[in-house]
Amino acid sequence: MPGAPLISPTQSLSQASVLRIPLDSDYDLEATLNSGQAFRWQLTERGWTGVIGTHCVCLRSQGRDLEAETAHPVSEWGWLTEYLQTGLRLEVVLPTFPDDAPMRAALASCRGLRLLRQDPWECLASFILSSTKQIVQIRQIVESLCERYGEPLPPPRASGFARACAFPSPARLALAGETGLRACKMGFRAPYLLAAAQRVAAGQLDLARLAARSPESARAELMELPGVGPKIADCVLLFAYGFQNAFPLDVWVLRALRQLYFPGRRIQLARLRRFAATHFGPYAGYAQQYLFHYMRKVKDEGRP
DNA sequence: TACCAGGAGAGCG
DNA sequence: CGCTCTCATGGT
């Protein structure tokens, strides 16, 4: 892979593993881990702690590099560099964005924002839970689901956590039943998540095989699930399968298009869809994440 | 308190 | 199609 990092793992006395990942361009951990792509990262005293597959890991920036710490010795770190997409060259992606005022503002405001490459099941399940929920609440539901049904994992010392747990498997959630899922406060989304868990557990929906399909075909298959419409399907295509042309059109991005590109005008939804599909280039989904995060930042800061 | 949240499905003309 | 209503729950 071009630009693949040289990796130098070290083992400490406590059986923990620490990995240093050299970077050749910007990587903003906070923007990336806390921008509504993934829902399990928490800022702890010595870094961002979260769970990737069966690894609980604590991440921090060290100068130009990233540093990762796990509780147990790790000999193979591909799961981490794949998830973080540290090999992706932002300097190739960013110049493909349209050179207009809104994109320039978003780029200036979100330097170092990346797209993650997540596990398809966790991504699908999380975004099924996301509909008409604030990001804070999605986090709470996902955490509750993991505590109740996920396998326990050893947390790294730097996290300060007493325990951690994996994202629950489809089989485990299928077994939990609607009542068990509703106990995690997901409300009307419970039957949707249950149906998805059952289909994946039964092998009726093969998420691994979707990666080899065309984006259109993968999208159509995801949308056969109840509770999965265009927006959630696009999130999974973008955040889990890496179809970087997928463009999740949610309330924030719609707001961005209306306010930044067509201020003061009354534009139909259908026209905004066409604009989104044609204006942002081959990495439209990447551009979308910059607009999304930019809108949320300027809201938190009061004014743009 | 009232409003709304990284939506989707069903019912309607 | 395009519009409206509803769904469950809690943050601000």
Tab-separated table of C-alpha atoms (C1' of nucleotides) in Angstrom:
chain	number	residue	atom	x	y	z
A	1	MET	CA	0.000	0.000	0.000
A	2	PRO	CA	1.476	3.414	-0.854
A	3	GLY	CA	2.194	5.447	2.230
A	4	ALA	CA	1.693	2.460	4.526
A	5	PRO	CA	3.095	3.283	7.922
A	6	LEU	CA	6.131	1.602	9.409
A	7	ILE	CA	4.841	0.084	12.568
A	8	SER	CA	6.883	-0.302	15.698
A	9	PRO	CA	5.075	-2.136	18.462
A	10	THR	CA	6.558	-2.341	21.932
A	11	GLN	CA	5.564	-4.557	24.816
A	12	SER	CA	5.557	-3.098	28.291
A	13	LEU	CA	5.918	-4.924	31.593
A	14	SER	CA	2.174	-5.045	32.200
A	15	GLN	CA	1.574	-7.242	29.138
A	16	ALA	CA	0.046	-4.236	27.420
A	17	SER	CA	0.918	-3.368	23.861
A	18	VAL	CA	1.671	0.100	22.618
A	19	LEU	CA	1.783	0.896	18.940
A	20	ARG	CA	3.087	4.044	17.313
A	21	ILE	CA	1.679	4.822	13.884
A	22	PRO	CA	3.610	7.408	11.875
A	23	LEU	CA	1.406	9.693	9.782
A	24	ASP	CA	2.185	11.648	6.672
A	25	SER	CA	-0.786	14.014	6.878
A	26	ASP	CA	-3.269	15.493	9.358
A	27	TYR	CA	-5.291	13.215	11.606
A	28	ASP	CA	-7.707	14.837	14.054
A	29	LEU	CA	-8.748	12.080	16.455
A	30	GLU	CA	-11.461	14.104	18.129
A	31	ALA	CA	-13.059	15.203	14.853
A	32	THR	CA	-12.859	11.692	13.454
A	33	LEU	CA	-13.965	9.618	16.436
A	34	ASN	CA	-16.539	12.113	17.665
A	35	SER	CA	-18.268	13.217	14.467
A	36	GLY	CA	-21.234	10.868	14.370
A	37	GLN	CA	-19.621	8.071	12.366
A	38	ALA	CA	-19.026	5.775	15.323
A	39	PHE	CA	-20.738	5.882	18.685
A	40	ARG	CA	-18.520	4.134	21.196
A	41	TRP	CA	-15.529	6.481	21.665
A	42	GLN	CA	-15.054	8.287	24.938
A	43	LEU	CA	-12.509	10.912	25.873
A	44	THR	CA	-10.618	9.584	28.884
A	45	GLU	CA	-7.679	11.131	30.688
A	46	ARG	CA	-5.007	9.597	28.538
A	47	GLY	CA	-6.738	9.431	25.187
A	48	TRP	CA	-9.804	8.296	23.312
A	49	THR	CA	-11.010	4.881	24.437
A	50	GLY	CA	-13.202	2.642	22.346
A	51	VAL	CA	-13.712	-0.884	21.087
A	52	ILE	CA	-12.774	-2.190	17.652
A	53	GLY	CA	-13.893	-5.773	17.136
A	54	THR	CA	-12.575	-7.666	20.151
A	55	HIS	CA	-9.949	-5.062	21.072
A	56	CYS	CA	-10.507	-2.287	23.577
A	57	VAL	CA	-7.979	0.383	22.698
A	58	CYS	CA	-6.907	3.815	23.923
A	59	LEU	CA	-5.746	6.258	21.229
A	60	ARG	CA	-3.863	9.538	21.465
A	61	SER	CA	-1.894	11.917	19.294
A	62	GLN	CA	1.862	12.005	19.918
A	63	GLY	CA	3.363	14.810	17.918
A	64	ARG	CA	2.676	13.961	14.320
A	65	ASP	CA	1.977	10.317	15.098
A	66	LEU	CA	-0.805	8.318	16.676
A	67	GLU	CA	-0.263	6.056	19.649
A	68	ALA	CA	-2.468	3.102	20.546
A	69	GLU	CA	-2.544	1.087	23.763
A	70	THR	CA	-4.276	-2.206	24.473
A	71	ALA	CA	-4.543	-4.280	27.632
A	72	HIS	CA	-3.171	-7.443	26.056
A	73	PRO	CA	-0.197	-8.108	23.825
A	74	VAL	CA	-1.020	-7.624	20.178
A	75	SER	CA	1.182	-8.924	17.393
A	76	GLU	CA	-0.914	-7.949	14.397
A	77	TRP	CA	-2.313	-4.420	14.117
A	78	GLY	CA	-4.070	-4.521	10.762
A	79	TRP	CA	-7.478	-4.263	12.441
A	80	LEU	CA	-6.462	-0.861	13.812
A	81	THR	CA	-4.857	0.727	10.768
A	82	GLU	CA	-7.753	-0.537	8.647
A	83	TYR	CA	-10.283	0.992	11.054
A	84	LEU	CA	-8.455	4.301	11.325
A	85	GLN	CA	-7.566	4.400	7.607
A	86	THR	CA	-4.170	5.798	8.464
A	87	GLY	CA	-2.891	4.734	5.058
A	88	LEU	CA	-5.371	6.961	3.257
A	89	ARG	CA	-3.762	9.996	1.729
A	90	LEU	CA	-5.876	13.037	2.489
A	91	GLU	CA	-3.804	15.077	0.058
A	92	VAL	CA	-5.258	12.924	-2.711
A	93	VAL	CA	-8.870	13.136	-1.497
A	94	LEU	CA	-9.267	16.767	-0.487
A	95	PRO	CA	-8.313	18.325	-3.873
A	96	THR	CA	-11.200	16.438	-5.499
A	97	PHE	CA	-13.712	18.465	-3.472
A	98	PRO	CA	-15.426	21.318	-5.331
A	99	ASP	CA	-13.547	24.590	-4.970
A	100	ASP	CA	-16.380	26.714	-3.603
A	101	ALA	CA	-16.860	28.862	-0.503
A	102	PRO	CA	-18.845	26.340	1.601
A	103	MET	CA	-16.343	23.536	0.988
A	104	ARG	CA	-13.405	25.830	1.702
A	105	ALA	CA	-14.989	26.869	4.998
A	106	ALA	CA	-15.672	23.266	5.975
A	107	LEU	CA	-12.129	22.206	5.064
A	108	ALA	CA	-10.605	25.044	7.072
A	109	SER	CA	-12.781	24.193	10.065
A	110	CYS	CA	-12.294	20.406	10.039
A	111	ARG	CA	-8.618	19.896	9.248
A	112	GLY	CA	-7.617	16.297	9.854
A	113	LEU	CA	-11.137	14.850	9.773
A	114	ARG	CA	-11.102	11.292	8.374
A	115	LEU	CA	-13.581	8.608	7.459
A	116	LEU	CA	-13.298	5.399	9.473
A	117	ARG	CA	-13.684	1.894	8.041
A	118	GLN	CA	-16.012	0.128	10.440
A	119	ASP	CA	-17.349	-3.363	10.906
A	120	PRO	CA	-20.485	-3.718	8.736
A	121	TRP	CA	-22.662	-5.324	11.397
A	122	GLU	CA	-21.859	-2.790	14.096
A	123	CYS	CA	-22.283	0.029	11.607
A	124	LEU	CA	-25.608	-1.265	10.289
A	125	ALA	CA	-26.993	-1.917	13.756
A	126	SER	CA	-25.841	1.446	15.092
A	127	PHE	CA	-27.422	3.406	12.273
A	128	ILE	CA	-30.667	1.451	12.530
A	129	LEU	CA	-30.699	2.824	16.066
A	130	SER	CA	-29.849	6.344	14.904
A	131	SER	CA	-33.108	7.352	13.252
A	132	THR	CA	-34.594	10.486	14.840
A	133	LYS	CA	-32.156	10.296	17.704
A	134	GLN	CA	-29.558	12.798	18.818
A	135	ILE	CA	-25.983	11.554	18.749
A	136	VAL	CA	-25.788	11.644	22.563
A	137	GLN	CA	-28.766	9.324	22.758
A	138	ILE	CA	-27.484	6.962	20.078
A	139	ARG	CA	-24.354	6.580	22.182
A	140	GLN	CA	-26.417	5.762	25.247
A	141	ILE	CA	-28.478	3.133	23.452
A	142	VAL	CA	-25.432	1.499	21.846
A	143	GLU	CA	-23.580	1.459	25.162
A	144	SER	CA	-26.543	-0.068	26.927
A	145	LEU	CA	-26.790	-2.716	24.205
A	146	CYS	CA	-23.096	-3.587	24.559
A	147	GLU	CA	-23.178	-3.737	28.341
A	148	ARG	CA	-26.171	-6.031	28.270
A	149	TYR	CA	-25.279	-8.340	25.388
A	150	GLY	CA	-21.625	-7.811	24.437
A	151	GLU	CA	-18.725	-10.079	25.421
A	152	PRO	CA	-16.524	-8.596	28.153
A	153	LEU	CA	-13.081	-7.352	27.106
A	154	PRO	CA	-10.029	-6.213	29.052
A	155	PRO	CA	-9.713	-2.400	28.995
A	156	PRO	CA	-6.248	-0.847	28.601
A	157	ARG	CA	-4.809	0.697	31.750
A	158	ALA	CA	-4.671	4.148	30.181
A	159	SER	CA	-8.434	4.166	29.697
A	160	GLY	CA	-9.115	4.141	33.413
A	161	PHE	CA	-12.010	1.785	32.710
A	162	ALA	CA	-12.775	-1.159	34.974
A	163	ARG	CA	-14.358	-3.105	32.152
A	164	ALA	CA	-15.312	-2.914	28.507
A	165	CYS	CA	-17.341	-5.020	26.128
A	166	ALA	CA	-17.573	-5.892	22.482
A	167	PHE	CA	-20.447	-4.969	20.217
A	168	PRO	CA	-22.917	-7.875	20.448
A	169	SER	CA	-23.109	-10.381	17.617
A	170	PRO	CA	-26.205	-10.763	15.430
A	171	ALA	CA	-26.851	-14.194	16.964
A	172	ARG	CA	-26.771	-12.782	20.489
A	173	LEU	CA	-29.184	-9.979	19.628
A	174	ALA	CA	-31.505	-12.323	17.772
A	175	LEU	CA	-31.649	-14.334	20.974
A	176	ALA	CA	-32.332	-11.238	23.072
A	177	GLY	CA	-35.727	-10.766	21.469
A	178	GLU	CA	-37.723	-7.586	21.118
A	179	THR	CA	-38.327	-7.252	24.843
A	180	GLY	CA	-34.624	-7.456	25.607
A	181	LEU	CA	-33.826	-4.863	22.974
A	182	ARG	CA	-36.547	-2.509	24.149
A	183	ALA	CA	-34.950	-2.584	27.572
A	184	CYS	CA	-32.079	-0.667	25.950
A	185	LYS	CA	-34.465	2.248	25.304
A	186	MET	CA	-34.449	1.976	21.525
A	187	GLY	CA	-38.246	2.166	21.301
A	188	PHE	CA	-39.794	1.541	17.886
A	189	ARG	CA	-36.369	0.654	16.454
A	190	ALA	CA	-36.297	-2.617	18.414
A	191	PRO	CA	-38.191	-4.731	15.839
A	192	TYR	CA	-35.996	-3.271	13.080
A	193	LEU	CA	-32.773	-4.209	14.856
A	194	LEU	CA	-34.179	-7.615	15.744
A	195	ALA	CA	-35.102	-8.378	12.126
A	196	ALA	CA	-31.635	-7.346	10.944
A	197	ALA	CA	-29.970	-9.503	13.618
A	198	GLN	CA	-32.119	-12.491	12.693
A	199	ARG	CA	-31.452	-12.226	8.971
A	200	VAL	CA	-27.710	-11.872	9.434
A	201	ALA	CA	-27.538	-14.633	12.052
A	202	ALA	CA	-29.506	-16.973	9.780
A	203	GLY	CA	-27.150	-16.288	6.895
A	204	GLN	CA	-30.012	-14.852	4.894
A	205	LEU	CA	-28.091	-11.582	4.642
A	206	ASP	CA	-24.342	-12.003	4.132
A	207	LEU	CA	-22.755	-8.702	5.098
A	208	ALA	CA	-19.239	-9.821	4.187
A	209	ARG	CA	-20.331	-10.617	0.666
A	210	LEU	CA	-21.804	-7.153	0.124
A	211	ALA	CA	-18.293	-5.727	-0.002
A	212	ALA	CA	-17.718	-7.325	-3.396
A	213	ARG	CA	-20.986	-6.082	-4.865
A	214	SER	CA	-21.632	-2.872	-6.749
A	215	PRO	CA	-22.663	0.032	-4.529
A	216	GLU	CA	-26.112	0.104	-6.154
A	217	SER	CA	-26.693	-3.579	-5.570
A	218	ALA	CA	-25.367	-3.474	-2.004
A	219	ARG	CA	-27.587	-0.476	-1.305
A	220	ALA	CA	-30.672	-2.246	-2.639
A	221	GLU	CA	-29.993	-5.289	-0.498
A	222	LEU	CA	-29.496	-3.229	2.659
A	223	MET	CA	-32.743	-1.393	1.964
A	224	GLU	CA	-34.657	-4.653	1.973
A	225	LEU	CA	-34.257	-4.617	5.731
A	226	PRO	CA	-37.143	-3.017	7.593
A	227	GLY	CA	-36.042	0.279	9.102
A	228	VAL	CA	-33.272	0.748	6.570
A	229	GLY	CA	-34.007	3.473	4.033
A	230	PRO	CA	-31.721	5.474	1.733
A	231	LYS	CA	-29.977	7.444	4.467
A	232	ILE	CA	-29.043	4.529	6.709
A	233	ALA	CA	-28.042	2.399	3.716
A	234	ASP	CA	-25.734	5.195	2.533
A	235	CYS	CA	-24.158	5.460	5.984
A	236	VAL	CA	-23.306	1.758	5.927
A	237	LEU	CA	-21.989	1.954	2.347
A	238	LEU	CA	-19.762	4.869	3.310
A	239	PHE	CA	-18.622	4.070	6.847
A	240	ALA	CA	-18.331	0.276	6.623
A	241	TYR	CA	-17.758	-0.643	2.990
A	242	GLY	CA	-15.797	2.387	1.901
A	243	PHE	CA	-17.968	3.322	-1.069
A	244	GLN	CA	-16.799	6.906	-0.857
A	245	ASN	CA	-19.300	8.102	-3.396
A	246	ALA	CA	-22.227	7.278	-1.069
A	247	PHE	CA	-23.778	10.482	0.239
A	248	PRO	CA	-25.932	10.154	3.371
A	249	LEU	CA	-28.476	12.966	3.165
A	250	ASP	CA	-29.672	13.729	6.674
A	251	VAL	CA	-31.139	16.795	8.347
A	252	TRP	CA	-27.715	18.321	9.005
A	253	VAL	CA	-26.433	17.897	5.479
A	254	LEU	CA	-29.725	19.134	4.028
A	255	ARG	CA	-29.391	22.156	6.273
A	256	ALA	CA	-25.825	22.625	5.026
A	257	LEU	CA	-26.901	22.479	1.389
A	258	ARG	CA	-29.791	24.899	1.911
A	259	GLN	CA	-27.927	27.414	4.068
A	260	LEU	CA	-24.506	27.316	2.463
A	261	TYR	CA	-25.289	26.693	-1.201
A	262	PHE	CA	-28.796	28.178	-1.629
A	263	PRO	CA	-29.195	30.783	1.144
A	264	GLY	CA	-32.535	32.530	1.292
A	265	ARG	CA	-34.009	30.399	-1.463
A	266	ARG	CA	-36.698	27.778	-1.277
A	267	ILE	CA	-35.243	24.694	-2.976
A	268	GLN	CA	-37.149	21.454	-3.440
A	269	LEU	CA	-35.863	18.295	-1.825
A	270	ALA	CA	-35.600	16.524	-5.187
A	271	ARG	CA	-33.350	19.257	-6.529
A	272	LEU	CA	-31.125	19.134	-3.459
A	273	ARG	CA	-30.791	15.378	-3.977
A	274	ARG	CA	-29.664	15.913	-7.547
A	275	PHE	CA	-27.259	18.620	-6.478
A	276	ALA	CA	-25.765	16.336	-3.820
A	277	ALA	CA	-25.382	13.493	-6.296
A	278	THR	CA	-23.599	15.561	-8.918
A	279	HIS	CA	-21.707	18.371	-7.246
A	280	PHE	CA	-19.203	16.759	-4.907
A	281	GLY	CA	-17.120	14.480	-7.077
A	282	PRO	CA	-15.739	10.958	-6.655
A	283	TYR	CA	-15.256	11.355	-2.873
A	284	ALA	CA	-18.685	12.895	-2.313
A	285	GLY	CA	-19.191	10.925	0.891
A	286	TYR	CA	-15.950	12.305	2.285
A	287	ALA	CA	-17.056	15.829	1.395
A	288	GLN	CA	-20.401	15.120	3.059
A	289	GLN	CA	-18.655	14.291	6.345
A	290	TYR	CA	-16.831	17.633	6.250
A	291	LEU	CA	-20.120	19.483	5.715
A	292	PHE	CA	-21.816	17.480	8.450
A	293	HIS	CA	-19.108	18.118	11.007
A	294	TYR	CA	-18.759	21.744	10.015
A	295	MET	CA	-22.470	22.381	10.588
A	296	ARG	CA	-22.358	20.738	13.994
A	297	LYS	CA	-19.262	22.685	15.002
A	298	VAL	CA	-20.604	26.102	14.085
A	299	LYS	CA	-23.806	25.277	15.911
A	300	ASP	CA	-21.892	24.430	19.080
A	301	GLU	CA	-19.798	27.585	18.715
A	302	GLY	CA	-22.896	29.740	18.319
A	303	ARG	CA	-21.927	31.417	15.044
A	304	PRO	CA	-19.977	30.346	11.941
B	1	DT	C1'	-42.560	22.899	29.004
B	2	DA	C1'	-42.271	22.332	24.204
B	3	DC	C1'	-39.597	21.088	20.668
B	4	DC	C1'	-36.810	18.103	18.091
B	5	DA	C1'	-33.432	14.472	17.161
B	6	DG	C1'	-27.545	11.716	11.474
B	7	DG	C1'	-35.454	8.298	9.369
B	8	DA	C1'	-38.508	5.136	7.660
B	9	DG	C1'	-43.062	3.239	6.665
B	10	DA	C1'	-47.836	3.600	5.862
B	11	DG	C1'	-51.863	6.051	4.338
B	12	DC	C1'	-53.599	9.536	1.499
B	13	DG	C1'	-54.871	12.383	-2.843
C	1	DC	C1'	-45.010	10.430	-6.881
C	2	DG	C1'	-45.271	13.981	-2.910
C	3	DC	C1'	-47.264	15.070	1.278
C	4	DT	C1'	-48.378	14.107	6.313
C	5	DC	C1'	-48.620	11.431	10.390
C	6	DT	C1'	-46.736	8.264	13.525
C	7	DC	C1'	-43.414	5.600	15.889
C	8	DA	C1'	-40.355	5.758	21.600
C	9	DT	C1'	-37.533	8.190	24.248
C	10	DG	C1'	-34.902	11.752	26.289
C	11	DG	C1'	-31.655	16.016	25.715
C	12	DT	C1'	-31.657	20.961	25.640
